[in-house]
PDB file of C-alpha atoms in Angstrom:
ATOM      1  CA  MET D  21       0.000   0.000   0.000  1.00 84.00           C
ATOM      2  CA  ALA D  22       1.349   3.434  -0.942  1.00 86.00           C
ATOM      3  CA  TYR D  23       0.697   6.620   0.996  1.00 87.00           C
ATOM      4  CA  ASN D  24       0.789  10.104  -0.465  1.00 87.00           C
ATOM      5  CA  LEU D  25       1.465  13.195   1.620  1.00 82.00           C
ATOM      6  CA  LEU D  26       0.084  16.371   0.052  1.00 83.00           C
ATOM      7  CA  LEU D  27       1.556  19.626   1.333  1.00 81.00           C
ATOM      8  CA  GLU D  28       0.852  23.252   0.537  1.00 84.00           C
ATOM      9  CA  TYR D  29       3.333  24.739  -1.923  1.00 86.00           C
ATOM     10  CA  GLY D  30       5.166  27.828  -0.693  1.00 89.00           C
ATOM     11  CA  SER D  31       5.570  29.544  -4.045  1.00 88.00           C
ATOM     12  CA  GLY D  32       7.120  32.613  -2.409  1.00 91.00           C
ATOM     13  CA  GLY D  33      10.120  30.640  -1.185  1.00 94.00           C
ATOM     14  CA  THR D  34      11.452  31.102   2.324  1.00 96.00           C
ATOM     15  CA  LEU D  35      11.472  34.199   4.468  1.00 97.00           C
ATOM     16  CA  ALA D  36      15.284  34.067   4.434  1.00 96.00           C
ATOM     17  CA  GLU D  37      15.314  34.381   0.648  1.00 95.00           C
ATOM     18  CA  ARG D  38      12.956  37.349   0.729  1.00 94.00           C
ATOM     19  CA  ILE D  39      15.032  39.146   3.367  1.00 94.00           C
ATOM     20  CA  ASN D  40      18.203  38.646   1.329  1.00 88.00           C
ATOM     21  CA  LYS D  41      16.660  39.726  -1.978  1.00 77.00           C
ATOM     22  CA  LEU D  42      14.561  42.711  -1.009  1.00 71.00           C
ATOM     23  CA  GLY D  43      14.865  43.802   2.577  1.00 75.00           C
ATOM     24  CA  LEU D  44      11.475  44.295   4.190  1.00 93.00           C
ATOM     25  CA  ALA D  45       9.319  47.320   4.925  1.00 93.00           C
ATOM     26  CA  GLU D  46       7.926  47.468   8.462  1.00 95.00           C
ATOM     27  CA  PHE D  47       4.333  46.951   7.322  1.00 93.00           C
ATOM     28  CA  GLU D  48       5.364  43.702   5.635  1.00 94.00           C
ATOM     29  CA  VAL D  49       7.287  42.675   8.758  1.00 97.00           C
ATOM     30  CA  ARG D  50       4.211  43.274  10.908  1.00 96.00           C
ATOM     31  CA  LEU D  51       2.041  41.029   8.742  1.00 95.00           C
ATOM     32  CA  TYR D  52       4.579  38.205   8.598  1.00 96.00           C
ATOM     33  CA  THR D  53       5.070  38.495  12.352  1.00 98.00           C
ATOM     34  CA  ARG D  54       1.349  38.187  13.018  1.00 96.00           C
ATOM     35  CA  SER D  55       1.141  35.113  10.792  1.00 95.00           C
ATOM     36  CA  MET D  56       4.036  33.477  12.643  1.00 98.00           C
ATOM     37  CA  LEU D  57       2.523  34.364  16.015  1.00 98.00           C
ATOM     38  CA  ARG D  58      -0.760  32.726  15.087  1.00 96.00           C
ATOM     39  CA  GLY D  59       1.151  29.611  14.073  1.00 97.00           C
ATOM     40  CA  LEU D  60       3.206  29.545  17.267  1.00 98.00           C
ATOM     41  CA  ASN D  61       0.140  30.189  19.381  1.00 98.00           C
ATOM     42  CA  HIS D  62      -1.484  27.086  17.872  1.00 97.00           C
ATOM     43  CA  ILE D  63       1.664  24.968  18.249  1.00 97.00           C
ATOM     44  CA  HIS D  64       2.005  25.944  21.905  1.00 98.00           C
ATOM     45  CA  ALA D  65      -1.719  25.552  22.603  1.00 97.00           C
ATOM     46  CA  ILE D  66      -1.611  21.888  21.570  1.00 96.00           C
ATOM     47  CA  GLY D  67       1.414  21.265  23.764  1.00 96.00           C
ATOM     48  CA  TYR D  68       4.376  21.398  21.400  1.00 97.00           C
ATOM     49  CA  VAL D  69       7.536  23.480  20.985  1.00 97.00           C
ATOM     50  CA  HIS D  70       8.929  24.114  17.482  1.00 97.00           C
ATOM     51  CA  CYS D  71      12.586  24.354  18.626  1.00 96.00           C
ATOM     52  CA  ASP D  72      13.987  25.596  15.296  1.00 97.00           C
ATOM     53  CA  MET D  73      12.340  28.885  14.416  1.00 98.00           C
ATOM     54  CA  LYS D  74      14.446  30.773  11.850  1.00 98.00           C
ATOM     55  CA  PRO D  75      13.825  32.556   8.508  1.00 98.00           C
ATOM     56  CA  GLU D  76      14.809  29.452   6.536  1.00 97.00           C
ATOM     57  CA  ASN D  77      11.952  27.532   8.195  1.00 97.00           C
ATOM     58  CA  VAL D  78       9.253  30.095   7.406  1.00 98.00           C
ATOM     59  CA  LEU D  79       7.547  29.600   4.038  1.00 97.00           C
ATOM     60  CA  LEU D  80       5.697  32.249   2.047  1.00 96.00           C
ATOM     61  CA  VAL D  81       2.379  31.393   0.392  1.00 94.00           C
ATOM     62  CA  PRO D  82       0.203  33.642  -1.811  1.00 90.00           C
ATOM     63  CA  ASN D  83      -2.031  36.030   0.114  1.00 84.00           C
ATOM     64  CA  SER D  84      -5.570  36.415  -1.222  1.00 76.00           C
ATOM     65  CA  SER D  85      -6.422  39.322   1.099  1.00 68.00           C
ATOM     66  CA  LYS D  86      -7.064  42.488  -0.886  1.00 61.00           C
ATOM     67  CA  GLY D  87      -4.905  45.502  -0.162  1.00 59.00           C
ATOM     68  CA  SER D  88      -2.356  43.430   1.721  1.00 66.00           C
ATOM     69  CA  VAL D  89       1.155  42.173   0.982  1.00 78.00           C
ATOM     70  CA  GLU D  90       1.806  39.545  -1.676  1.00 86.00           C
ATOM     71  CA  PHE D  91       2.507  36.634   0.668  1.00 91.00           C
ATOM     72  CA  ARG D  92       1.610  35.216   4.071  1.00 92.00           C
ATOM     73  CA  ALA D  93       4.116  33.501   6.338  1.00 95.00           C
ATOM     74  CA  LYS D  94       3.669  29.884   7.405  1.00 96.00           C
ATOM     75  CA  ILE D  95       5.859  27.937   9.805  1.00 97.00           C
ATOM     76  CA  GLY D  96       7.489  24.837   8.343  1.00 94.00           C
ATOM     77  CA  ASP D  97      10.057  22.157   9.218  1.00 93.00           C
ATOM     78  CA  LEU D  98       8.834  20.681  12.480  1.00 92.00           C
ATOM     79  CA  GLY D  99      11.521  17.994  12.418  1.00 92.00           C
ATOM     80  CA  LEU D 100      12.958  19.108  15.766  1.00 94.00           C
ATOM     81  CA  ALA D 101       9.608  19.824  17.445  1.00 95.00           C
ATOM     82  CA  LYS D 102       8.959  18.204  20.808  1.00 94.00           C
ATOM     83  CA  ARG D 103       6.269  17.843  23.425  1.00 94.00           C
ATOM     84  CA  GLU D 104       6.303  20.652  25.957  1.00 92.00           C
ATOM     85  CA  ASN D 105       7.140  19.648  29.509  1.00 84.00           C
ATOM     86  CA  GLN D 106       3.820  19.564  31.383  1.00 66.00           C
ATOM     87  CA  SER D 107       5.268  18.936  34.847  1.00 55.00           C
ATOM     88  CA  LYS D 108       6.577  21.645  37.169  1.00 54.00           C
ATOM     89  CA  LYS D 109       9.899  19.839  37.430  1.00 58.00           C
ATOM     90  CA  ARG D 110      12.380  21.296  34.968  1.00 56.00           C
ATOM     91  CA  ARG D 111      13.401  18.869  32.248  1.00 57.00           C
ATOM     92  CA  LEU D 112      16.892  19.221  30.812  1.00 57.00           C
ATOM     93  CA  GLU D 113      17.585  18.363  27.185  1.00 59.00           C
ATOM     94  CA  THR D 114      20.517  16.097  26.387  1.00 59.00           C
ATOM     95  CA  TYR D 115      21.393  18.216  23.348  1.00 67.00           C
ATOM     96  CA  TRP D 116      20.505  21.552  21.773  1.00 74.00           C
ATOM     97  CA  ARG D 117      17.684  21.554  19.285  1.00 85.00           C
ATOM     98  CA  GLY D 118      17.846  24.253  16.643  1.00 90.00           C
ATOM     99  CA  THR D 119      20.257  26.754  15.111  1.00 94.00           C
ATOM    100  CA  PRO D 120      22.811  28.567  17.331  1.00 94.00           C
ATOM    101  CA  MET D 121      21.985  32.086  16.076  1.00 95.00           C
ATOM    102  CA  TYR D 122      18.353  31.730  17.247  1.00 97.00           C
ATOM    103  CA  LEU D 123      18.779  29.792  20.503  1.00 96.00           C
ATOM    104  CA  SER D 124      17.513  31.332  23.739  1.00 96.00           C
ATOM    105  CA  PRO D 125      19.678  31.968  26.829  1.00 96.00           C
ATOM    106  CA  GLU D 126      18.005  29.176  28.818  1.00 95.00           C
ATOM    107  CA  ALA D 127      18.562  26.712  25.972  1.00 94.00           C
ATOM    108  CA  VAL D 128      22.288  27.470  25.842  1.00 93.00           C
ATOM    109  CA  ALA D 129      22.990  27.945  29.554  1.00 92.00           C
ATOM    110  CA  ASP D 130      20.582  25.434  31.102  1.00 90.00           C
ATOM    111  CA  ASN D 131      19.631  23.049  28.273  1.00 90.00           C
ATOM    112  CA  VAL D 132      15.952  23.984  28.691  1.00 92.00           C
ATOM    113  CA  GLN D 133      13.775  24.441  25.604  1.00 93.00           C
ATOM    114  CA  GLU D 134      10.094  25.114  26.159  1.00 95.00           C
ATOM    115  CA  SER D 135       7.632  27.475  24.455  1.00 97.00           C
ATOM    116  CA  PRO D 136       9.423  30.681  25.635  1.00 98.00           C
ATOM    117  CA  ALA D 137      12.430  29.585  23.566  1.00 97.00           C
ATOM    118  CA  ASP D 138      10.290  29.852  20.411  1.00 98.00           C
ATOM    119  CA  ILE D 139       9.365  33.429  21.360  1.00 99.00           C
ATOM    120  CA  TRP D 140      13.027  34.393  21.735  1.00 98.00           C
ATOM    121  CA  ALA D 141      13.702  32.923  18.288  1.00 98.00           C
ATOM    122  CA  LEU D 142      10.709  34.811  16.877  1.00 99.00           C
ATOM    123  CA  GLY D 143      12.217  38.040  18.210  1.00 98.00           C
ATOM    124  CA  CYS D 144      15.457  37.198  16.406  1.00 98.00           C
ATOM    125  CA  ILE D 145      13.525  36.677  13.163  1.00 98.00           C
ATOM    126  CA  VAL D 146      11.612  39.957  13.535  1.00 98.00           C
ATOM    127  CA  LEU D 147      14.852  41.835  14.228  1.00 97.00           C
ATOM    128  CA  GLU D 148      16.436  40.265  11.156  1.00 97.00           C
ATOM    129  CA  MET D 149      13.448  41.225   8.999  1.00 97.00           C
ATOM    130  CA  LEU D 150      13.630  44.831  10.218  1.00 96.00           C
ATOM    131  CA  THR D 151      17.398  45.261   9.868  1.00 95.00           C
ATOM    132  CA  GLY D 152      18.401  42.764   7.184  1.00 94.00           C
ATOM    133  CA  LYS D 153      21.098  41.478   9.556  1.00 93.00           C
ATOM    134  CA  PRO D 154      21.360  38.420  11.854  1.00 93.00           C
ATOM    135  CA  PRO D 155      20.575  39.042  15.542  1.00 94.00           C
ATOM    136  CA  TRP D 156      24.209  38.500  16.576  1.00 94.00           C
ATOM    137  CA  ASP D 157      27.331  39.902  14.926  1.00 88.00           C
ATOM    138  CA  ARG D 158      29.340  36.723  15.433  1.00 77.00           C
ATOM    139  CA  LYS D 159      29.740  34.213  12.599  1.00 77.00           C
ATOM    140  CA  ASP D 160      31.407  31.375  14.491  1.00 86.00           C
ATOM    141  CA  ALA D 161      28.804  29.143  16.167  1.00 87.00           C
ATOM    142  CA  GLU D 162      30.894  28.710  19.319  1.00 89.00           C
ATOM    143  CA  ASP D 163      31.261  32.485  19.726  1.00 90.00           C
ATOM    144  CA  VAL D 164      27.518  32.960  19.237  1.00 91.00           C
ATOM    145  CA  LEU D 165      26.666  30.344  21.858  1.00 91.00           C
ATOM    146  CA  LYS D 166      29.110  31.858  24.343  1.00 90.00           C
ATOM    147  CA  LYS D 167      27.623  35.320  23.856  1.00 90.00           C
ATOM    148  CA  ILE D 168      24.057  34.034  24.312  1.00 92.00           C
ATOM    149  CA  GLY D 169      24.703  31.736  27.260  1.00 90.00           C
ATOM    150  CA  GLU D 170      27.426  33.549  29.187  1.00 88.00           C
ATOM    151  CA  GLY D 171      27.488  37.130  27.968  1.00 80.00           C
ATOM    152  CA  HIS D 172      24.276  38.329  29.649  1.00 82.00           C
ATOM    153  CA  GLU D 173      23.660  40.436  26.558  1.00 86.00           C
ATOM    154  CA  LEU D 174      20.549  40.997  24.479  1.00 94.00           C
ATOM    155  CA  PRO D 175      20.399  41.396  20.705  1.00 96.00           C
ATOM    156  CA  GLU D 176      20.866  45.067  19.859  1.00 95.00           C
ATOM    157  CA  ILE D 177      17.625  46.857  18.973  1.00 96.00           C
ATOM    158  CA  PRO D 178      18.302  49.836  16.656  1.00 95.00           C
ATOM    159  CA  GLY D 179      17.047  53.157  17.938  1.00 95.00           C
ATOM    160  CA  ASP D 180      15.565  54.168  14.587  1.00 94.00           C
ATOM    161  CA  LEU D 181      12.867  51.472  14.655  1.00 96.00           C
ATOM    162  CA  SER D 182       9.288  52.462  15.410  1.00 96.00           C
ATOM    163  CA  LYS D 183       8.198  52.625  19.052  1.00 97.00           C
ATOM    164  CA  GLU D 184       5.886  49.645  18.527  1.00 97.00           C
ATOM    165  CA  ALA D 185       8.650  47.545  16.942  1.00 98.00           C
ATOM    166  CA  LYS D 186      11.118  48.275  19.743  1.00 98.00           C
ATOM    167  CA  ASP D 187       8.540  47.516  22.422  1.00 98.00           C
ATOM    168  CA  PHE D 188       7.551  44.256  20.706  1.00 98.00           C
ATOM    169  CA  LEU D 189      11.172  43.109  20.521  1.00 98.00           C
ATOM    170  CA  LYS D 190      11.705  43.916  24.198  1.00 97.00           C
ATOM    171  CA  GLY D 191       8.840  41.557  25.013  1.00 98.00           C
ATOM    172  CA  CYS D 192      10.632  38.769  23.125  1.00 98.00           C
ATOM    173  CA  PHE D 193      14.148  39.477  24.401  1.00 98.00           C
ATOM    174  CA  VAL D 194      13.683  38.876  28.114  1.00 96.00           C
ATOM    175  CA  ARG D 195      16.455  36.644  29.423  1.00 95.00           C
ATOM    176  CA  LYS D 196      14.298  34.968  32.077  1.00 95.00           C
ATOM    177  CA  PRO D 197      11.807  32.736  30.220  1.00 96.00           C
ATOM    178  CA  THR D 198       9.163  33.081  32.954  1.00 95.00           C
ATOM    179  CA  TYR D 199       8.919  36.827  32.223  1.00 96.00           C
ATOM    180  CA  ARG D 200       9.083  36.535  28.448  1.00 98.00           C
ATOM    181  CA  TRP D 201       5.852  37.313  26.634  1.00 98.00           C
ATOM    182  CA  THR D 202       3.808  34.444  25.228  1.00 98.00           C
ATOM    183  CA  ALA D 203       2.483  34.199  21.671  1.00 98.00           C
ATOM    184  CA  GLU D 204      -1.010  34.921  22.986  1.00 97.00           C
ATOM    185  CA  MET D 205       0.179  38.090  24.716  1.00 97.00           C
ATOM    186  CA  LEU D 206       2.105  39.298  21.679  1.00 98.00           C
ATOM    187  CA  LEU D 207      -0.933  38.872  19.432  1.00 97.00           C
ATOM    188  CA  ILE D 208      -2.564  41.827  21.202  1.00 96.00           C
ATOM    189  CA  HIS D 209       0.535  44.020  20.974  1.00 97.00           C
ATOM    190  CA  PRO D 210       0.052  47.199  18.854  1.00 96.00           C
ATOM    191  CA  PHE D 211       2.822  46.032  16.510  1.00 97.00           C
ATOM    192  CA  VAL D 212       0.540  43.305  15.124  1.00 96.00           C
ATOM    193  CA  GLU D 213      -2.947  43.713  16.618  1.00 89.00           C
ATOM    194  CA  GLY D 214      -5.835  44.042  14.168  1.00 77.00           C
ATOM    195  CA  LEU D 215      -3.783  43.338  11.044  1.00 77.00           C
ATOM    196  CA  CYS D 216      -5.404  41.280   8.305  1.00 64.00           C
ATOM    197  CA  ASP D 217      -3.365  38.163   7.612  1.00 61.00           C
ATOM    198  CA  ASN D 218      -5.753  35.381   6.616  1.00 58.00           C
ATOM    199  CA  ASP D 219      -7.331  34.176   3.382  1.00 51.00           C
ATOM    200  CA  ASP D 220     -10.717  35.643   4.194  1.00 44.00           C
ATOM    201  CA  GLY D 221      -9.305  39.084   4.931  1.00 42.00           C
ATOM    202  CA  VAL D 222     -11.098  39.123   8.278  1.00 41.00           C
ATOM    203  CA  GLU D 223      -9.468  40.884  11.171  1.00 44.00           C
ATOM    204  CA  GLU D 224      -9.324  38.785  14.306  1.00 42.00           C
ATOM    205  CA  ARG D 225      -9.220  40.937  17.417  1.00 42.00           C
ATOM    206  CA  GLN D 226      -8.824  39.834  20.995  1.00 39.00           C
ATOM    207  CA  GLU D 227     -11.614  40.937  23.340  1.00 38.00           C
ATOM    208  CA  VAL D 228     -10.021  42.402  26.452  1.00 34.00           C
ATOM    209  CA  GLU D 229     -11.863  43.705  29.503  1.00 34.00           C
ATOM    210  CA  ASP D 230     -11.022  47.192  30.732  1.00 34.00           C
ATOM    211  CA  ILE D 231      -9.267  47.891  34.022  1.00 29.00           C
ATOM    212  CA  ASN D 232      -8.609  51.000  36.047  1.00 34.00           C
ATOM    213  CA  GLU D 233      -5.325  52.835  35.752  1.00 32.00           C
ATOM    214  CA  VAL D 234      -3.563  53.314  39.076  1.00 32.00           C
ATOM    215  CA  ASP D 235      -0.877  56.038  39.059  1.00 33.00           C
ATOM    216  CA  SER D 236       0.092  55.083  35.487  1.00 32.00           C
ATOM    217  CA  MET D 237       1.165  51.665  36.750  1.00 34.00           C
ATOM    218  CA  GLN D 238      -0.504  48.261  36.822  1.00 40.00           C
ATOM    219  CA  LEU D 239       0.810  45.477  39.024  1.00 44.00           C
ATOM    220  CA  VAL D 240       0.830  41.855  37.912  1.00 43.00           C
ATOM    221  CA  THR D 241       0.944  39.807  41.079  1.00 42.00           C
ATOM    222  CA  GLU D 242       2.156  36.263  41.572  1.00 44.00           C
ATOM    223  CA  THR D 243      -1.449  35.142  42.021  1.00 49.00           C
ATOM    224  CA  ASP D 244      -2.522  36.411  38.590  1.00 53.00           C
ATOM    225  CA  ASP D 245      -3.137  33.734  36.017  1.00 56.00           C
ATOM    226  CA  GLU D 246      -2.253  34.233  32.349  1.00 54.00           C
ATOM    227  CA  VAL D 247      -5.771  35.366  31.430  1.00 51.00           C
ATOM    228  CA  SER D 248      -5.644  38.136  34.055  1.00 55.00           C
ATOM    229  CA  ILE D 249      -2.259  39.285  32.809  1.00 54.00           C
ATOM    230  CA  LEU D 250      -3.526  39.373  29.221  1.00 55.00           C
ATOM    231  CA  LYS D 251      -6.484  41.528  30.226  1.00 51.00           C
ATOM    232  CA  LYS D 252      -4.282  44.005  32.063  1.00 51.00           C
ATOM    233  CA  ILE D 253      -1.768  44.295  29.247  1.00 55.00           C
ATOM    234  CA  GLY D 254      -4.478  44.646  26.608  1.00 54.00           C
ATOM    235  CA  ALA D 255      -6.208  47.413  28.534  1.00 51.00           C
ATOM    236  CA  ALA D 256      -2.933  49.251  28.991  1.00 51.00           C
ATOM    237  CA  PHE D 257      -2.197  49.090  25.268  1.00 50.00           C
ATOM    238  CA  ARG D 258      -5.569  50.656  24.515  1.00 45.00           C
ATOM    239  CA  ARG D 259      -4.821  53.462  26.973  1.00 46.00           C
ATOM    240  CA  GLY D 260      -1.437  54.110  25.400  1.00 48.00           C
ATOM    241  CA  ILE D 261       0.530  53.171  28.508  1.00 43.00           C
ATOM    242  CA  ARG D 262       3.966  51.758  27.833  1.00 44.00           C
ATOM    243  CA  TRP D 263       4.686  48.555  29.712  1.00 43.00           C
ATOM    244  CA  TYR D 264       7.702  46.351  30.222  1.00 42.00           C
ATOM    245  CA  TRP D 265       8.503  43.273  32.202  1.00 43.00           C
ATOM    246  CA  SER D 266      10.777  43.839  35.162  1.00 40.00           C
ATOM    247  CA  GLU D 267      13.153  40.914  35.633  1.00 41.00           C
ATOM    248  CA  ASP D 268      13.638  41.730  39.327  1.00 41.00           C
ATOM    249  CA  ASP D 269       9.981  41.467  40.307  1.00 38.00           C
ATOM    250  CA  THR D 270       6.556  40.896  38.813  1.00 38.00           C
ATOM    251  CA  GLU D 271       5.773  44.518  38.000  1.00 37.00           C
ATOM    252  CA  ILE D 272       4.894  45.790  34.594  1.00 39.00           C
ATOM    253  CA  THR D 273       5.300  49.529  34.197  1.00 35.00           C
TER     254      THR D 273
END
């Protein structure tokens, strides 16, 4: 008995090829980012981690939405994907999964790769789309890994990017994975919220309840669940308040 596997054809090639050939305008970057976030959100929701997010593994397919960019981004190559650890006990990997340039600090330093590692890699991809350059200036894999795992540095975010782009990248480039934004959180960030990126051309917006502003600061406590955090962040975005994760505590300011 023969089996046939039919896959969608990415006629636009890979995201890496498009970056190298054209360089990308920010509006195009926003749309591709939203598409990738929707894909990652689904992957994480069903309990998996991609483990090898990079421009070469993002395929471009024709976009039928009117008034939008030519292609939509779709995540491919799940050959290194794994089940996310569901227990509270930290599970160490016996080897690194993925490409050194896009590995997260916890993957390099602690051999831990869960869904936050995909978000770090997404940030690297977005930065590369915006600048046309890799996230790290090192070419040797060993040097890159040392800088990520031991250097306590973050990829450099150019000052000439838009406020929304810089804020989005800061949400991805948080060294502590517990404070890094999730795909669901990033989908309501102003950098990508409300953009049209599907075949039907229908905007998909997150419904977020309003909250009161207290001295221009909202506090996310340790007892807040993820839904509560999402509501607070979404309300702050609508009010135009700038927020960031503090790595020393659980405040967002």
